[in-house]
mmCIF file of C-alpha atoms in Angstrom:
data_model
loop_
_atom_site.group_PDB
_atom_site.id
_atom_site.type_symbol
_atom_site.label_atom_id
_atom_site.label_comp_id
_atom_site.label_asym_id
_atom_site.label_seq_id
_atom_site.Cartn_x
_atom_site.Cartn_y
_atom_site.Cartn_z
ATOM 1 C CA UNK A 1 2.698 17.012 20.323
ATOM 2 C CA UNK A 2 5.970 18.781 21.113
ATOM 3 C CA UNK A 3 7.059 16.099 23.599
ATOM 4 C CA UNK A 4 6.298 13.166 21.281
ATOM 5 C CA UNK A 5 8.976 11.634 19.095
ATOM 6 C CA UNK A 6 7.773 10.464 15.710
ATOM 7 C CA UNK A 7 9.821 7.715 14.092
ATOM 8 C CA UNK A 8 10.133 7.421 10.318
ATOM 9 C CA UNK A 9 10.672 3.648 10.660
ATOM 10 C CA UNK A 10 9.478 1.151 13.264
ATOM 11 C CA UNK A 11 9.358 -2.635 13.548
ATOM 12 C CA UNK A 12 6.892 -5.163 14.852
ATOM 13 C CA UNK A 13 7.863 -7.517 17.704
ATOM 14 C CA UNK A 14 8.196 -10.357 15.151
ATOM 15 C CA UNK A 15 10.609 -8.289 13.057
ATOM 16 C CA UNK A 16 12.633 -7.322 16.126
ATOM 17 C CA UNK A 17 12.906 -10.999 17.116
ATOM 18 C CA UNK A 18 14.159 -11.971 13.650
ATOM 19 C CA UNK A 19 16.620 -9.056 13.657
ATOM 20 C CA UNK A 20 17.992 -10.211 17.027
ATOM 21 C CA UNK A 21 18.385 -13.739 15.669
ATOM 22 C CA UNK A 22 20.230 -12.478 12.595
ATOM 23 C CA UNK A 23 22.453 -10.223 14.710
ATOM 24 C CA UNK A 24 23.362 -13.173 16.946
ATOM 25 C CA UNK A 25 24.403 -15.112 13.860
ATOM 26 C CA UNK A 26 25.991 -12.399 11.679
ATOM 27 C CA UNK A 27 26.844 -9.529 14.009
ATOM 28 C CA UNK A 28 25.649 -5.954 13.368
ATOM 29 C CA UNK A 29 23.217 -5.637 10.452
ATOM 30 C CA UNK A 30 21.606 -2.839 8.483
ATOM 31 C CA UNK A 31 18.552 -2.496 6.270
ATOM 32 C CA UNK A 32 18.147 -0.862 2.902
ATOM 33 C CA UNK A 33 14.643 -0.399 1.589
ATOM 34 C CA UNK A 34 14.780 -1.905 -1.892
ATOM 35 C CA UNK A 35 13.540 0.225 -4.742
ATOM 36 C CA UNK A 36 11.798 -2.511 -6.680
ATOM 37 C CA UNK A 37 14.421 -4.313 -8.757
ATOM 38 C CA UNK A 38 15.020 -8.029 -8.267
ATOM 39 C CA UNK A 39 13.352 -8.343 -4.879
ATOM 40 C CA UNK A 40 10.483 -5.919 -5.363
ATOM 41 C CA UNK A 41 10.249 -3.311 -2.646
ATOM 42 C CA UNK A 42 11.391 -5.525 0.205
ATOM 43 C CA UNK A 43 13.491 -4.274 3.086
ATOM 44 C CA UNK A 44 16.845 -5.960 2.530
ATOM 45 C CA UNK A 45 18.981 -6.962 5.537
ATOM 46 C CA UNK A 46 22.781 -7.084 5.193
ATOM 47 C CA UNK A 47 25.762 -7.423 7.517
ATOM 48 C CA UNK A 48 27.061 -3.945 8.300
ATOM 49 C CA UNK A 49 30.104 -3.419 6.118
ATOM 50 C CA UNK A 50 28.815 -5.668 3.313
ATOM 51 C CA UNK A 51 26.537 -2.996 1.863
ATOM 52 C CA UNK A 52 28.002 0.334 0.822
ATOM 53 C CA UNK A 53 25.844 3.273 1.873
ATOM 54 C CA UNK A 54 25.972 5.973 -0.775
ATOM 55 C CA UNK A 55 25.747 9.724 -0.441
ATOM 56 C CA UNK A 56 22.257 9.532 -1.994
ATOM 57 C CA UNK A 57 20.988 7.132 0.682
ATOM 58 C CA UNK A 58 18.893 8.550 3.516
ATOM 59 C CA UNK A 59 19.007 7.221 7.088
ATOM 60 C CA UNK A 60 15.413 6.768 8.259
ATOM 61 C CA UNK A 61 16.288 5.600 11.767
ATOM 62 C CA UNK A 62 17.092 2.333 13.508
ATOM 63 C CA UNK A 63 15.154 -0.774 14.449
ATOM 64 C CA UNK A 64 16.634 -3.255 16.898
ATOM 65 C CA UNK A 65 19.945 -1.348 16.709
ATOM 66 C CA UNK A 66 19.994 -1.841 12.925
ATOM 67 C CA UNK A 67 20.113 1.351 10.846
ATOM 68 C CA UNK A 68 17.542 1.595 8.043
ATOM 69 C CA UNK A 69 18.373 3.411 4.795
ATOM 70 C CA UNK A 70 16.419 4.304 1.663
ATOM 71 C CA UNK A 71 17.484 5.949 -1.598
ATOM 72 C CA UNK A 72 16.915 9.713 -1.807
ATOM 73 C CA UNK A 73 14.413 9.502 -4.700
ATOM 74 C CA UNK A 74 12.433 6.816 -2.895
ATOM 75 C CA UNK A 75 12.549 8.854 0.318
ATOM 76 C CA UNK A 76 11.121 11.841 -1.561
ATOM 77 C CA UNK A 77 8.191 9.705 -2.701
ATOM 78 C CA UNK A 78 7.597 8.139 0.721
ATOM 79 C CA UNK A 79 8.541 11.011 3.050
ATOM 80 C CA UNK A 80 4.913 11.387 4.190
ATOM 81 C CA UNK A 81 4.732 7.764 5.411
ATOM 82 C CA UNK A 82 6.026 5.809 8.348
ATOM 83 C CA UNK A 83 7.599 2.513 7.311
ATOM 84 C CA UNK A 84 6.776 -0.444 9.543
ATOM 85 C CA UNK A 85 9.070 -3.438 9.100
ATOM 86 C CA UNK A 86 7.255 -6.711 9.702
ATOM 87 C CA UNK A 87 7.803 -10.434 9.105
ATOM 88 C CA UNK A 88 5.634 -12.939 7.264
ATOM 89 C CA UNK A 89 6.165 -16.604 6.374
ATOM 90 C CA UNK A 90 7.988 -17.093 3.107
ATOM 91 C CA UNK A 91 11.299 -16.871 1.377
ATOM 92 C CA UNK A 92 13.427 -13.811 2.032
ATOM 93 C CA UNK A 93 15.040 -11.613 -0.574
ATOM 94 C CA UNK A 94 17.707 -13.266 -2.697
ATOM 95 C CA UNK A 95 20.563 -11.384 -0.997
ATOM 96 C CA UNK A 96 18.882 -10.560 2.308
ATOM 97 C CA UNK A 97 20.092 -12.323 5.467
ATOM 98 C CA UNK A 98 16.692 -13.774 6.383
ATOM 99 C CA UNK A 99 16.730 -15.878 3.211
ATOM 100 C CA UNK A 100 16.615 -19.522 4.320
ATOM 101 C CA UNK A 101 14.774 -18.864 7.594
ATOM 102 C CA UNK A 102 11.348 -19.437 5.977
ATOM 103 C CA UNK A 103 10.492 -15.893 7.063
ATOM 104 C CA UNK A 104 10.802 -12.679 5.146
ATOM 105 C CA UNK A 105 10.787 -9.017 6.005
ATOM 106 C CA UNK A 106 8.081 -6.868 4.461
ATOM 107 C CA UNK A 107 7.354 -3.168 4.634
ATOM 108 C CA UNK A 108 3.990 -1.908 5.723
ATOM 109 C CA UNK A 109 3.267 1.797 5.892
ATOM 110 C CA UNK A 110 0.936 4.408 7.243
ATOM 111 C CA UNK A 111 0.535 8.051 6.311
ATOM 112 C CA UNK A 112 1.698 10.587 8.880
ATOM 113 C CA UNK A 113 -0.896 13.005 10.215
ATOM 114 C CA UNK A 114 -0.390 16.718 9.600
ATOM 115 C CA UNK A 115 0.622 17.166 13.242
ATOM 116 C CA UNK A 116 3.172 14.357 12.968
ATOM 117 C CA UNK A 117 4.710 15.810 9.810
ATOM 118 C CA UNK A 118 5.291 19.074 11.682
ATOM 119 C CA UNK A 119 7.466 17.351 14.315
ATOM 120 C CA UNK A 120 9.295 14.787 12.175
ATOM 121 C CA UNK A 121 13.062 14.790 12.601
ATOM 122 C CA UNK A 122 15.071 15.884 9.576
ATOM 123 C CA UNK A 123 16.377 13.089 7.380
ATOM 124 C CA UNK A 124 20.123 12.520 7.183
ATOM 125 C CA UNK A 125 22.061 11.473 4.107
ATOM 126 C CA UNK A 126 24.151 8.291 4.269
ATOM 127 C CA UNK A 127 27.855 8.412 3.400
#
């Protein structure tokens, strides 16, 4: 498995299409995996520069050229899983850019295998 790259976050084709649409409208965007407050545990999409990345946020990777962050405590709980950003019909998060498109981002996940965990890239802190 040495030549295989394991991503901590990926996106479905439907999510990538919605990201591209949002980027065409708003410019560069980023995601922050919500920790469960107002919008549950939805991946929230914001224009880059409108969301302040803190020093306790962890960069998981990028999807469709959009960086994806998660809080450090949430990362610790989910570090053994790959997050898969997908889209379903419905209303987006209150402050997330897809709100009003009648689509919303959701997070699916799968547990990494033992072999995958051994080759995962190190996580990087945000700010």
